[in-house]
């Protein structure tokens, strides 16, 4: 039986995560798709992600919950016996100026965006250690690099991912496990569709390429960092932002 590579992607039912899943599917990977919402149309999603007879395992769970992550990874290993690539993509925003930010808005963003990366990585890494290979790519954000008013919680979580990534890259390099982060700028998805038009315009004006990015443009870089094409890159944060931060 042909041994396809296996990728696990969190928050992959829509947006950037779904585009990442498509990119891997087109490149002959079996997929483990994490989703959280009861309302996810799995049949429709399966149709969108089916390429060349790949196998798809859907695992429902909240990345902020350690035991749910443990269970999702267990199911993945039972089905495929290995995980070659982990993409930590799931993320949320609860924006507001610090003066008005509720404690629960801080906690929930840190728990999903940062603790979620720990929960998934901690459960996946023993399997990568054992086979002495693996690629981990986490989705940070340019605001984790430069900060953004109204996003202390989100920026802290995304900056935390960068510190996590660099430290783990150092821990695991000798085991041939690569750990990198991608920092998208302003990407067209449900997350940004809630912004008002004037906000979108003013952000757009600060981007040298003068447009928002697409989820596909992020997916391409995630795939590159998961492939052999990036065999001398670890511990890095790659901005995909049309030149917004340089
Ligand atoms: P989105 O809101 O469309 O997708 C986020 C996904 O994460 C959804 O599928 C959602 O169900 C899932 N999710 C949320 N909480 C979860 C949890 N507790 N457990 C499991 N899954 C959960 O957003 P988008 O834009 O596709 O974002 C994907 C990633 O990219 C996020 O980490 C986000 O912070 C990051 N990002 C997005 C940017 C943008 O401009 N859209 C810019 C920079 C970073």
mmCIF file of C-alpha atoms and ligand atoms in Angstrom:
data_model
loop_
_atom_site.group_PDB
_atom_site.id
_atom_site.type_symbol
_atom_site.label_atom_id
_atom_site.label_comp_id
_atom_site.label_asym_id
_atom_site.label_seq_id
_atom_site.Cartn_x
_atom_site.Cartn_y
_atom_site.Cartn_z
ATOM 1 C CA UNK A 1 0.000 0.000 0.000
ATOM 2 C CA UNK A 2 1.267 3.427 -0.898
ATOM 3 C CA UNK A 3 2.342 5.400 2.164
ATOM 4 C CA UNK A 4 0.990 8.922 1.835
ATOM 5 C CA UNK A 5 2.216 11.606 4.196
ATOM 6 C CA UNK A 6 -0.184 12.756 6.913
ATOM 7 C CA UNK A 7 -0.964 16.309 8.007
ATOM 8 C CA UNK A 8 -3.071 17.401 10.978
ATOM 9 C CA UNK A 9 -4.527 20.902 10.662
ATOM 10 C CA UNK A 10 -6.443 22.636 13.461
ATOM 11 C CA UNK A 11 -9.405 24.897 12.736
ATOM 12 C CA UNK A 12 -9.489 23.606 9.170
ATOM 13 C CA UNK A 13 -13.205 23.827 8.384
ATOM 14 C CA UNK A 14 -12.949 27.298 6.862
ATOM 15 C CA UNK A 15 -10.688 30.250 6.075
ATOM 16 C CA UNK A 16 -6.932 29.873 6.041
ATOM 17 C CA UNK A 17 -7.077 26.393 7.636
ATOM 18 C CA UNK A 18 -9.301 25.051 4.857
ATOM 19 C CA UNK A 19 -7.017 26.483 2.149
ATOM 20 C CA UNK A 20 -4.042 24.870 3.880
ATOM 21 C CA UNK A 21 -5.925 21.546 3.865
ATOM 22 C CA UNK A 22 -6.633 21.903 0.125
ATOM 23 C CA UNK A 23 -2.984 22.627 -0.606
ATOM 24 C CA UNK A 24 -1.862 19.465 1.207
ATOM 25 C CA UNK A 25 -4.644 17.408 -0.383
ATOM 26 C CA UNK A 26 -3.522 18.482 -3.863
ATOM 27 C CA UNK A 27 0.007 17.405 -2.910
ATOM 28 C CA UNK A 28 -1.070 13.881 -2.103
ATOM 29 C CA UNK A 29 -1.404 14.019 1.684
ATOM 30 C CA UNK A 30 -3.888 12.219 3.891
ATOM 31 C CA UNK A 31 -5.656 14.772 6.053
ATOM 32 C CA UNK A 32 -6.679 15.019 9.682
ATOM 33 C CA UNK A 33 -9.095 17.907 9.867
ATOM 34 C CA UNK A 34 -9.849 19.397 13.269
ATOM 35 C CA UNK A 35 -13.049 21.400 13.591
ATOM 36 C CA UNK A 36 -15.030 22.671 16.553
ATOM 37 C CA UNK A 37 -18.483 23.760 15.427
ATOM 38 C CA UNK A 38 -21.471 21.391 15.564
ATOM 39 C CA UNK A 39 -22.746 23.115 12.419
ATOM 40 C CA UNK A 40 -19.790 22.115 10.251
ATOM 41 C CA UNK A 41 -21.042 20.446 7.064
ATOM 42 C CA UNK A 42 -18.604 17.532 6.954
ATOM 43 C CA UNK A 43 -20.030 16.041 3.760
ATOM 44 C CA UNK A 44 -19.509 19.284 1.873
ATOM 45 C CA UNK A 45 -16.050 19.729 3.395
ATOM 46 C CA UNK A 46 -15.073 16.203 2.422
ATOM 47 C CA UNK A 47 -16.048 16.922 -1.197
ATOM 48 C CA UNK A 48 -13.877 20.048 -1.206
ATOM 49 C CA UNK A 49 -10.872 18.275 0.282
ATOM 50 C CA UNK A 50 -10.927 15.022 -1.722
ATOM 51 C CA UNK A 51 -8.076 14.723 -4.224
ATOM 52 C CA UNK A 52 -6.427 11.631 -5.724
ATOM 53 C CA UNK A 53 -8.151 9.235 -3.338
ATOM 54 C CA UNK A 54 -6.688 10.766 -0.210
ATOM 55 C CA UNK A 55 -8.098 9.718 3.141
ATOM 56 C CA UNK A 56 -9.641 12.311 5.435
ATOM 57 C CA UNK A 57 -10.223 11.919 9.166
ATOM 58 C CA UNK A 58 -12.380 14.567 10.832
ATOM 59 C CA UNK A 59 -11.658 15.131 14.518
ATOM 60 C CA UNK A 60 -13.970 17.361 16.502
ATOM 61 C CA UNK A 61 -12.444 19.168 19.448
ATOM 62 C CA UNK A 62 -11.497 22.358 21.189
ATOM 63 C CA UNK A 63 -7.763 23.053 20.961
ATOM 64 C CA UNK A 64 -7.939 24.948 24.254
ATOM 65 C CA UNK A 65 -8.861 21.699 26.026
ATOM 66 C CA UNK A 66 -5.865 19.451 26.710
ATOM 67 C CA UNK A 67 -7.727 16.161 27.020
ATOM 68 C CA UNK A 68 -9.676 16.810 23.803
ATOM 69 C CA UNK A 69 -6.348 17.369 22.010
ATOM 70 C CA UNK A 70 -5.001 14.141 23.494
ATOM 71 C CA UNK A 71 -8.079 12.305 22.199
ATOM 72 C CA UNK A 72 -7.838 13.854 18.709
ATOM 73 C CA UNK A 73 -4.199 12.840 18.360
ATOM 74 C CA UNK A 74 -5.028 9.343 19.624
ATOM 75 C CA UNK A 75 -7.701 8.970 16.937
ATOM 76 C CA UNK A 76 -5.278 10.245 14.297
ATOM 77 C CA UNK A 77 -2.568 7.764 15.279
ATOM 78 C CA UNK A 78 -5.080 4.902 15.396
ATOM 79 C CA UNK A 79 -6.108 5.678 11.820
ATOM 80 C CA UNK A 80 -2.827 6.616 10.167
ATOM 81 C CA UNK A 81 -0.088 5.432 12.559
ATOM 82 C CA UNK A 82 1.859 8.701 12.202
ATOM 83 C CA UNK A 83 1.661 12.464 11.806
ATOM 84 C CA UNK A 84 4.254 13.987 9.475
ATOM 85 C CA UNK A 85 3.084 17.594 9.679
ATOM 86 C CA UNK A 86 1.184 19.538 12.347
ATOM 87 C CA UNK A 87 -0.313 22.885 11.376
ATOM 88 C CA UNK A 88 -1.532 24.910 14.357
ATOM 89 C CA UNK A 89 -3.995 27.205 12.650
ATOM 90 C CA UNK A 90 -7.032 27.546 14.972
ATOM 91 C CA UNK A 91 -7.378 31.048 16.333
ATOM 92 C CA UNK A 92 -9.859 33.610 17.596
ATOM 93 C CA UNK A 93 -10.028 37.343 18.265
ATOM 94 C CA UNK A 94 -11.785 39.205 21.093
ATOM 95 C CA UNK A 95 -10.666 42.735 20.268
ATOM 96 C CA UNK A 96 -10.953 45.787 22.492
ATOM 97 C CA UNK A 97 -8.801 48.395 24.181
ATOM 98 C CA UNK A 98 -7.193 47.094 27.364
ATOM 99 C CA UNK A 99 -9.139 49.615 29.443
ATOM 100 C CA UNK A 100 -12.344 47.874 28.392
ATOM 101 C CA UNK A 101 -11.108 44.325 27.933
ATOM 102 C CA UNK A 102 -12.734 41.732 30.157
ATOM 103 C CA UNK A 103 -10.586 39.129 31.851
ATOM 104 C CA UNK A 104 -12.464 36.387 30.008
ATOM 105 C CA UNK A 105 -11.582 38.008 26.654
ATOM 106 C CA UNK A 106 -7.911 37.853 27.568
ATOM 107 C CA UNK A 107 -8.102 34.299 28.863
ATOM 108 C CA UNK A 108 -10.084 32.838 25.978
ATOM 109 C CA UNK A 109 -7.742 34.280 23.329
ATOM 110 C CA UNK A 110 -4.637 33.044 25.165
ATOM 111 C CA UNK A 111 -6.232 29.640 25.775
ATOM 112 C CA UNK A 112 -7.210 29.032 22.156
ATOM 113 C CA UNK A 113 -4.358 30.733 20.312
ATOM 114 C CA UNK A 114 -1.379 29.958 22.551
ATOM 115 C CA UNK A 115 -2.331 27.164 24.949
ATOM 116 C CA UNK A 116 -3.950 25.446 21.965
ATOM 117 C CA UNK A 117 -0.575 25.355 20.219
ATOM 118 C CA UNK A 118 0.975 23.809 23.337
ATOM 119 C CA UNK A 119 -1.871 21.277 23.728
ATOM 120 C CA UNK A 120 -1.629 20.007 20.166
ATOM 121 C CA UNK A 121 2.149 20.112 19.847
ATOM 122 C CA UNK A 122 2.729 18.393 23.191
ATOM 123 C CA UNK A 123 0.502 15.494 22.111
ATOM 124 C CA UNK A 124 1.925 15.174 18.597
ATOM 125 C CA UNK A 125 5.631 15.569 19.303
ATOM 126 C CA UNK A 126 6.275 12.145 20.933
ATOM 127 C CA UNK A 127 5.305 10.496 17.630
ATOM 128 C CA UNK A 128 7.616 12.799 15.657
ATOM 129 C CA UNK A 129 10.450 12.184 18.146
ATOM 130 C CA UNK A 130 10.015 8.452 17.736
ATOM 131 C CA UNK A 131 10.288 8.514 13.959
ATOM 132 C CA UNK A 132 12.955 11.246 14.081
ATOM 133 C CA UNK A 133 11.206 13.527 11.624
ATOM 134 C CA UNK A 134 8.420 16.055 11.539
ATOM 135 C CA UNK A 135 7.353 19.550 10.568
ATOM 136 C CA UNK A 136 5.382 21.886 12.794
ATOM 137 C CA UNK A 137 4.026 25.144 11.419
ATOM 138 C CA UNK A 138 2.013 27.498 13.618
ATOM 139 C CA UNK A 139 0.029 30.477 12.409
ATOM 140 C CA UNK A 140 1.114 33.589 14.261
ATOM 141 C CA UNK A 141 0.345 37.088 12.972
ATOM 142 C CA UNK A 142 2.210 40.266 12.085
ATOM 143 C CA UNK A 143 0.543 41.856 15.116
ATOM 144 C CA UNK A 144 2.480 39.373 17.245
ATOM 145 C CA UNK A 145 5.597 40.985 15.778
ATOM 146 C CA UNK A 146 4.674 44.686 15.832
ATOM 147 C CA UNK A 147 1.617 44.920 18.149
ATOM 148 C CA UNK A 148 -1.740 46.524 17.414
ATOM 149 C CA UNK A 149 -3.948 48.844 19.465
ATOM 150 C CA UNK A 150 -7.089 46.985 20.502
ATOM 151 C CA UNK A 151 -5.432 43.583 20.363
ATOM 152 C CA UNK A 152 -3.309 43.201 23.512
ATOM 153 C CA UNK A 153 -4.732 39.729 24.079
ATOM 154 C CA UNK A 154 -4.368 38.587 20.462
ATOM 155 C CA UNK A 155 -0.893 40.153 19.992
ATOM 156 C CA UNK A 156 0.324 38.536 23.220
ATOM 157 C CA UNK A 157 -0.957 35.141 22.070
ATOM 158 C CA UNK A 158 0.643 35.482 18.636
ATOM 159 C CA UNK A 159 3.958 36.767 20.079
ATOM 160 C CA UNK A 160 3.815 33.794 22.466
ATOM 161 C CA UNK A 161 3.626 31.451 19.484
ATOM 162 C CA UNK A 162 6.854 32.985 18.169
ATOM 163 C CA UNK A 163 8.722 32.346 21.438
ATOM 164 C CA UNK A 164 7.291 28.824 21.596
ATOM 165 C CA UNK A 165 8.353 28.157 18.001
ATOM 166 C CA UNK A 166 11.943 29.326 18.450
ATOM 167 C CA UNK A 167 12.412 27.419 21.719
ATOM 168 C CA UNK A 168 10.954 24.187 20.372
ATOM 169 C CA UNK A 169 13.005 24.499 17.176
ATOM 170 C CA UNK A 170 16.127 24.506 19.346
ATOM 171 C CA UNK A 171 14.886 21.552 21.421
ATOM 172 C CA UNK A 172 14.008 19.369 18.458
ATOM 173 C CA UNK A 173 16.453 20.177 15.663
ATOM 174 C CA UNK A 174 18.692 17.215 16.538
ATOM 175 C CA UNK A 175 15.681 14.914 16.000
ATOM 176 C CA UNK A 176 15.076 16.307 12.515
ATOM 177 C CA UNK A 177 11.910 18.091 13.634
ATOM 178 C CA UNK A 178 11.451 21.502 12.047
ATOM 179 C CA UNK A 179 9.414 24.157 13.832
ATOM 180 C CA UNK A 180 8.432 27.384 12.118
ATOM 181 C CA UNK A 181 5.733 30.044 12.227
ATOM 182 C CA UNK A 182 3.919 31.995 9.550
ATOM 183 C CA UNK A 183 2.816 35.530 10.336
ATOM 184 C CA UNK A 184 0.021 36.588 7.989
ATOM 185 C CA UNK A 185 -0.842 40.241 7.567
ATOM 186 C CA UNK A 186 -4.304 41.229 6.451
ATOM 187 C CA UNK A 187 -5.993 38.216 4.843
ATOM 188 C CA UNK A 188 -9.514 37.973 3.358
ATOM 189 C CA UNK A 189 -11.422 35.534 5.614
ATOM 190 C CA UNK A 190 -14.396 35.502 8.009
ATOM 191 C CA UNK A 191 -12.063 36.861 10.699
ATOM 192 C CA UNK A 192 -11.475 40.096 8.775
ATOM 193 C CA UNK A 193 -14.879 40.328 7.050
ATOM 194 C CA UNK A 194 -16.337 41.724 10.292
ATOM 195 C CA UNK A 195 -14.143 44.849 10.033
ATOM 196 C CA UNK A 196 -15.824 48.036 8.813
ATOM 197 C CA UNK A 197 -15.005 49.243 5.289
ATOM 198 C CA UNK A 198 -13.174 52.372 6.488
ATOM 199 C CA UNK A 199 -10.982 50.229 8.784
ATOM 200 C CA UNK A 200 -10.225 47.887 5.870
ATOM 201 C CA UNK A 201 -9.343 50.862 3.665
ATOM 202 C CA UNK A 202 -7.003 52.401 6.208
ATOM 203 C CA UNK A 203 -5.222 49.097 6.805
ATOM 204 C CA UNK A 204 -5.048 48.516 3.036
ATOM 205 C CA UNK A 205 -3.348 51.882 2.559
ATOM 206 C CA UNK A 206 -0.474 50.763 4.827
ATOM 207 C CA UNK A 207 0.273 47.694 2.715
ATOM 208 C CA UNK A 208 2.955 48.234 0.038
ATOM 209 C CA UNK A 209 1.221 45.713 -2.281
ATOM 210 C CA UNK A 210 -2.024 47.699 -1.737
ATOM 211 C CA UNK A 211 -4.352 44.755 -1.243
ATOM 212 C CA UNK A 212 -5.411 42.130 1.252
ATOM 213 C CA UNK A 213 -3.857 38.704 0.916
ATOM 214 C CA UNK A 214 -5.716 35.489 0.164
ATOM 215 C CA UNK A 215 -5.855 32.370 2.313
ATOM 216 C CA UNK A 216 -4.229 30.523 -0.585
ATOM 217 C CA UNK A 217 -1.206 32.826 -0.431
ATOM 218 C CA UNK A 218 -0.746 31.864 3.233
ATOM 219 C CA UNK A 219 -1.308 28.170 2.473
ATOM 220 C CA UNK A 220 1.512 28.157 -0.102
ATOM 221 C CA UNK A 221 4.039 29.298 2.496
ATOM 222 C CA UNK A 222 2.779 26.823 5.104
ATOM 223 C CA UNK A 223 3.181 24.063 2.538
ATOM 224 C CA UNK A 224 6.691 25.236 1.627
ATOM 225 C CA UNK A 225 7.702 25.126 5.309
ATOM 226 C CA UNK A 226 6.282 21.595 5.576
ATOM 227 C CA UNK A 227 8.049 20.295 2.492
ATOM 228 C CA UNK A 228 11.613 19.240 1.721
ATOM 229 C CA UNK A 229 12.033 22.530 -0.166
ATOM 230 C CA UNK A 230 12.679 24.208 3.214
ATOM 231 C CA UNK A 231 15.279 21.721 4.452
ATOM 232 C CA UNK A 232 17.547 24.390 6.004
ATOM 233 C CA UNK A 233 14.851 26.535 7.660
ATOM 234 C CA UNK A 234 13.829 26.120 11.300
ATOM 235 C CA UNK A 235 12.897 28.470 14.141
ATOM 236 C CA UNK A 236 11.780 31.157 11.704
ATOM 237 C CA UNK A 237 8.783 33.428 11.415
ATOM 238 C CA UNK A 238 7.849 34.128 7.809
ATOM 239 C CA UNK A 239 5.654 37.167 7.233
ATOM 240 C CA UNK A 240 3.038 36.822 4.504
ATOM 241 C CA UNK A 241 1.739 40.361 4.514
ATOM 242 C CA UNK A 242 2.290 42.191 1.216
ATOM 243 C CA UNK A 243 5.204 44.051 2.790
ATOM 244 C CA UNK A 244 3.174 45.471 5.723
ATOM 245 C CA UNK A 245 5.946 44.701 8.213
ATOM 246 C CA UNK A 246 9.591 44.829 7.172
HETATM 247 P P1 LIG B 1 -11.428 32.009 10.776
HETATM 248 O O1 LIG B 1 -12.127 32.622 11.934
HETATM 249 O O2 LIG B 1 -12.046 32.004 9.441
HETATM 250 O O3 LIG B 1 -10.968 30.530 11.115
HETATM 251 C C1 LIG B 1 -10.509 30.147 12.370
HETATM 252 C C2 LIG B 1 -10.779 28.665 12.528
HETATM 253 O O4 LIG B 1 -10.370 28.262 13.850
HETATM 254 C C3 LIG B 1 -12.267 28.325 12.395
HETATM 255 O O5 LIG B 1 -12.396 27.171 11.619
HETATM 256 C C4 LIG B 1 -12.690 28.070 13.829
HETATM 257 O O6 LIG B 1 -13.752 27.164 13.946
HETATM 258 C C5 LIG B 1 -11.424 27.484 14.407
HETATM 259 N N1 LIG B 1 -11.391 27.564 15.859
HETATM 260 C C6 LIG B 1 -11.640 28.647 16.645
HETATM 261 N N2 LIG B 1 -11.536 28.310 17.940
HETATM 262 C C7 LIG B 1 -11.211 27.004 17.977
HETATM 263 C C8 LIG B 1 -10.947 26.083 19.029
HETATM 264 N N3 LIG B 1 -11.026 26.463 20.309
HETATM 265 N N4 LIG B 1 -10.637 24.801 18.711
HETATM 266 C C9 LIG B 1 -10.566 24.407 17.433
HETATM 267 N N5 LIG B 1 -10.803 25.239 16.389
HETATM 268 C C10 LIG B 1 -11.110 26.508 16.664
HETATM 269 O O7 LIG B 1 -10.030 32.788 10.732
HETATM 270 P P2 LIG B 1 -8.811 32.744 9.705
HETATM 271 O O8 LIG B 1 -8.639 34.121 9.220
HETATM 272 O O9 LIG B 1 -8.928 31.629 8.748
HETATM 273 O O10 LIG B 1 -7.629 32.475 10.757
HETATM 274 C C11 LIG B 1 -6.814 31.324 10.768
HETATM 275 C C12 LIG B 1 -5.566 31.638 11.580
HETATM 276 O O11 LIG B 1 -4.842 32.692 10.954
HETATM 277 C C13 LIG B 1 -5.871 32.116 13.009
HETATM 278 O O12 LIG B 1 -4.903 31.592 13.892
HETATM 279 C C14 LIG B 1 -5.708 33.619 12.887
HETATM 280 O O13 LIG B 1 -5.387 34.204 14.126
HETATM 281 C C15 LIG B 1 -4.578 33.712 11.890
HETATM 282 N N6 LIG B 1 -4.460 34.992 11.220
HETATM 283 C C16 LIG B 1 -5.471 35.471 10.410
HETATM 284 C C17 LIG B 1 -5.304 36.694 9.785
HETATM 285 C C18 LIG B 1 -6.359 37.280 8.888
HETATM 286 O O14 LIG B 1 -6.170 38.432 8.442
HETATM 287 N N7 LIG B 1 -7.435 36.607 8.576
HETATM 288 C C19 LIG B 1 -4.086 37.499 9.977
HETATM 289 C C20 LIG B 1 -3.111 36.887 10.818
HETATM 290 C C21 LIG B 1 -3.286 35.687 11.413
#
